[in-house]
Amino acid sequence: MASSPSSTSSASPSGFPSLQPAYYCRLNVEAGEMCPIGDIYSGSKSVYVPTMTGYIKSVDGFEPKVDAQVVGGGDFLYFDPSNEHARVNVKGVAKSEAGSIFTFGYTGCININEDIGKIFSGVPLSIPFGQSTTNHYFEVRSPFPVSFRVNKIHGLN
């Protein structure tokens, strides 16, 4: 006898990897600091957004633990010709509580909607959950744990 979809929808398949919250990353953007680059060959519009402050912190209980301040960076944004999506390419430098410097970055795609439009207009908001997917990386040196140096982080905002 087949089971109904509602009776199996909460079951998770065994043996498959799962995602868990790992890090918060907040980059502060000043609307007046955005630098329009203009149209590029693909038809996209390019904008550079400096992100000189912010933080990267571990979610409580996640290892390896990180508590770092962003000391510089920027986001190279590419808005699709339809203005329905923006491609992000963030690169930055952060300093841990222990004083260790590391670089970080992420690429991804954001769905453009009213809330996202407000952010690009200078209204201080966070990107709402479910509006972007991203791939993060960290380039670290000792004394960071090996597990931090080799992890691939995938984000869903």
Coordinates of C-alpha atoms in Angstrom, one line a residue:
M1 CA 0.0 0.0 0.0
A2 CA 1.4 3.4 -1.0
S3 CA 1.7 6.0 1.7
S4 CA 0.2 9.5 1.1
P5 CA 2.6 12.4 0.4
S6 CA 1.6 14.1 3.7
S7 CA 2.7 11.1 5.8
T8 CA 6.2 11.0 4.2
S9 CA 6.9 14.7 3.7
S10 CA 8.6 15.3 7.0
A11 CA 10.9 12.2 6.7
S12 CA 14.4 13.0 5.7
P13 CA 16.3 10.5 3.6
S14 CA 19.2 8.8 5.3
G15 CA 22.8 9.1 4.0
F16 CA 22.3 12.5 2.4
P17 CA 24.2 15.5 3.6
S18 CA 22.2 18.3 5.2
L19 CA 22.7 22.0 5.7
Q20 CA 23.0 23.7 9.0
P21 CA 23.4 27.3 9.9
A22 CA 27.1 28.2 10.2
Y23 CA 27.9 31.9 10.0
Y24 CA 26.3 35.4 10.0
C25 CA 27.9 37.8 7.7
R26 CA 26.8 41.5 7.9
L27 CA 28.4 44.0 5.5
N28 CA 27.6 47.6 6.0
V29 CA 26.9 49.6 2.8
E30 CA 26.6 53.4 2.5
A31 CA 24.2 54.2 -0.3
G32 CA 26.2 57.3 -1.3
E33 CA 29.3 55.1 -1.8
M34 CA 27.9 53.0 -4.6
C35 CA 29.9 53.4 -7.8
P36 CA 28.0 52.7 -11.0
I37 CA 30.3 51.2 -13.6
G38 CA 27.7 51.0 -16.4
D39 CA 26.6 48.6 -19.1
I40 CA 28.9 45.7 -19.9
Y41 CA 29.0 43.5 -23.0
S42 CA 26.4 41.0 -21.7
G43 CA 23.8 43.7 -21.3
S44 CA 24.1 43.7 -17.5
K45 CA 24.6 46.8 -15.5
S46 CA 27.6 46.8 -13.2
V47 CA 27.9 48.6 -9.9
Y48 CA 30.7 48.5 -7.4
V49 CA 29.7 48.8 -3.7
P50 CA 32.4 49.3 -1.1
T51 CA 31.7 47.4 2.1
M52 CA 34.3 48.7 4.5
T53 CA 32.8 47.5 7.8
G54 CA 30.8 44.6 9.2
Y55 CA 31.3 41.3 10.9
I56 CA 31.4 37.5 10.4
K57 CA 30.3 35.5 13.4
S58 CA 29.6 31.8 14.0
V59 CA 26.1 30.7 14.8
D60 CA 26.0 29.5 18.5
G61 CA 27.3 26.0 18.7
F62 CA 28.9 25.9 15.2
E63 CA 32.5 24.9 15.0
P64 CA 34.9 26.2 14.1
K65 CA 34.0 29.4 15.9
V66 CA 34.6 32.7 14.2
D67 CA 34.2 36.2 15.6
A68 CA 35.7 38.7 13.2
Q69 CA 35.4 42.3 12.1
V70 CA 35.4 43.2 8.4
V71 CA 38.1 45.7 7.7
G72 CA 37.6 46.2 4.0
G73 CA 36.0 44.9 0.9
G74 CA 33.5 45.4 -1.8
D75 CA 30.7 43.9 -3.9
F76 CA 30.8 43.8 -7.7
L77 CA 27.1 43.7 -8.6
Y78 CA 25.8 42.8 -12.0
F79 CA 22.1 43.5 -12.6
D80 CA 20.5 41.3 -15.3
P81 CA 19.0 43.3 -18.2
S82 CA 15.5 42.3 -17.0
N83 CA 16.3 43.7 -13.5
E84 CA 14.9 40.6 -12.0
H85 CA 18.2 39.3 -10.6
A86 CA 21.5 40.6 -9.5
R87 CA 24.7 38.6 -9.4
V88 CA 27.0 39.3 -6.4
N89 CA 30.7 38.9 -6.3
V90 CA 31.9 39.9 -2.8
K91 CA 35.6 40.0 -1.7
G92 CA 36.8 41.3 1.6
V93 CA 39.3 41.1 4.5
A94 CA 38.4 40.4 8.1
K95 CA 40.3 40.4 11.4
S96 CA 39.5 37.8 14.1
E97 CA 39.3 38.6 17.8
A98 CA 42.7 37.0 18.1
G99 CA 44.1 39.4 15.5
S100 CA 44.5 37.0 12.7
I101 CA 43.7 38.4 9.2
F102 CA 41.8 36.4 6.6
T103 CA 40.1 37.0 3.3
F104 CA 36.6 35.9 2.5
G105 CA 34.3 36.1 -0.5
Y106 CA 31.1 34.9 -2.0
T107 CA 29.3 34.8 -5.3
G108 CA 25.6 34.2 -5.8
C109 CA 22.3 35.4 -7.2
I110 CA 19.7 37.7 -5.6
N111 CA 16.1 37.9 -6.6
I112 CA 15.2 41.6 -7.0
N113 CA 12.0 42.6 -5.4
E114 CA 10.7 45.6 -3.4
D115 CA 12.8 44.9 -0.3
I116 CA 16.0 44.4 -2.2
G117 CA 15.3 47.6 -4.2
K118 CA 15.1 49.4 -0.9
I119 CA 18.5 48.1 0.1
F120 CA 20.0 49.3 -3.2
S121 CA 18.3 52.7 -2.6
G122 CA 20.1 53.1 0.8
V123 CA 17.5 51.9 3.2
P124 CA 19.3 49.9 5.9
L125 CA 17.7 46.4 5.7
S126 CA 19.0 42.8 5.7
I127 CA 18.4 40.7 2.7
P128 CA 15.2 38.7 3.5
F129 CA 15.5 34.9 3.9
G130 CA 14.9 33.1 0.6
Q131 CA 16.0 35.9 -1.7
S132 CA 19.5 34.8 -2.5
T133 CA 21.7 31.7 -2.9
T134 CA 25.5 32.1 -2.4
N135 CA 28.7 30.1 -2.3
H136 CA 31.2 31.4 0.3
Y137 CA 34.9 30.8 0.8
F138 CA 37.6 31.8 3.3
E139 CA 41.3 32.0 2.7
V140 CA 43.0 31.7 6.1
R141 CA 46.4 31.0 7.5
S142 CA 47.4 29.5 10.8
P143 CA 46.3 29.7 13.6
F144 CA 42.8 28.9 12.2
P145 CA 41.8 25.3 12.6
V146 CA 42.1 23.0 9.5
S147 CA 38.4 22.5 9.5
F148 CA 37.8 26.2 8.8
R149 CA 40.5 26.2 6.1
V150 CA 38.9 23.4 4.0
N151 CA 35.1 24.0 4.4
K152 CA 32.9 25.1 1.5
I153 CA 30.0 27.2 2.8
H154 CA 26.8 27.5 0.8
G155 CA 24.3 30.2 1.8
L156 CA 20.6 30.6 1.4
N157 CA 19.4 34.0 2.5

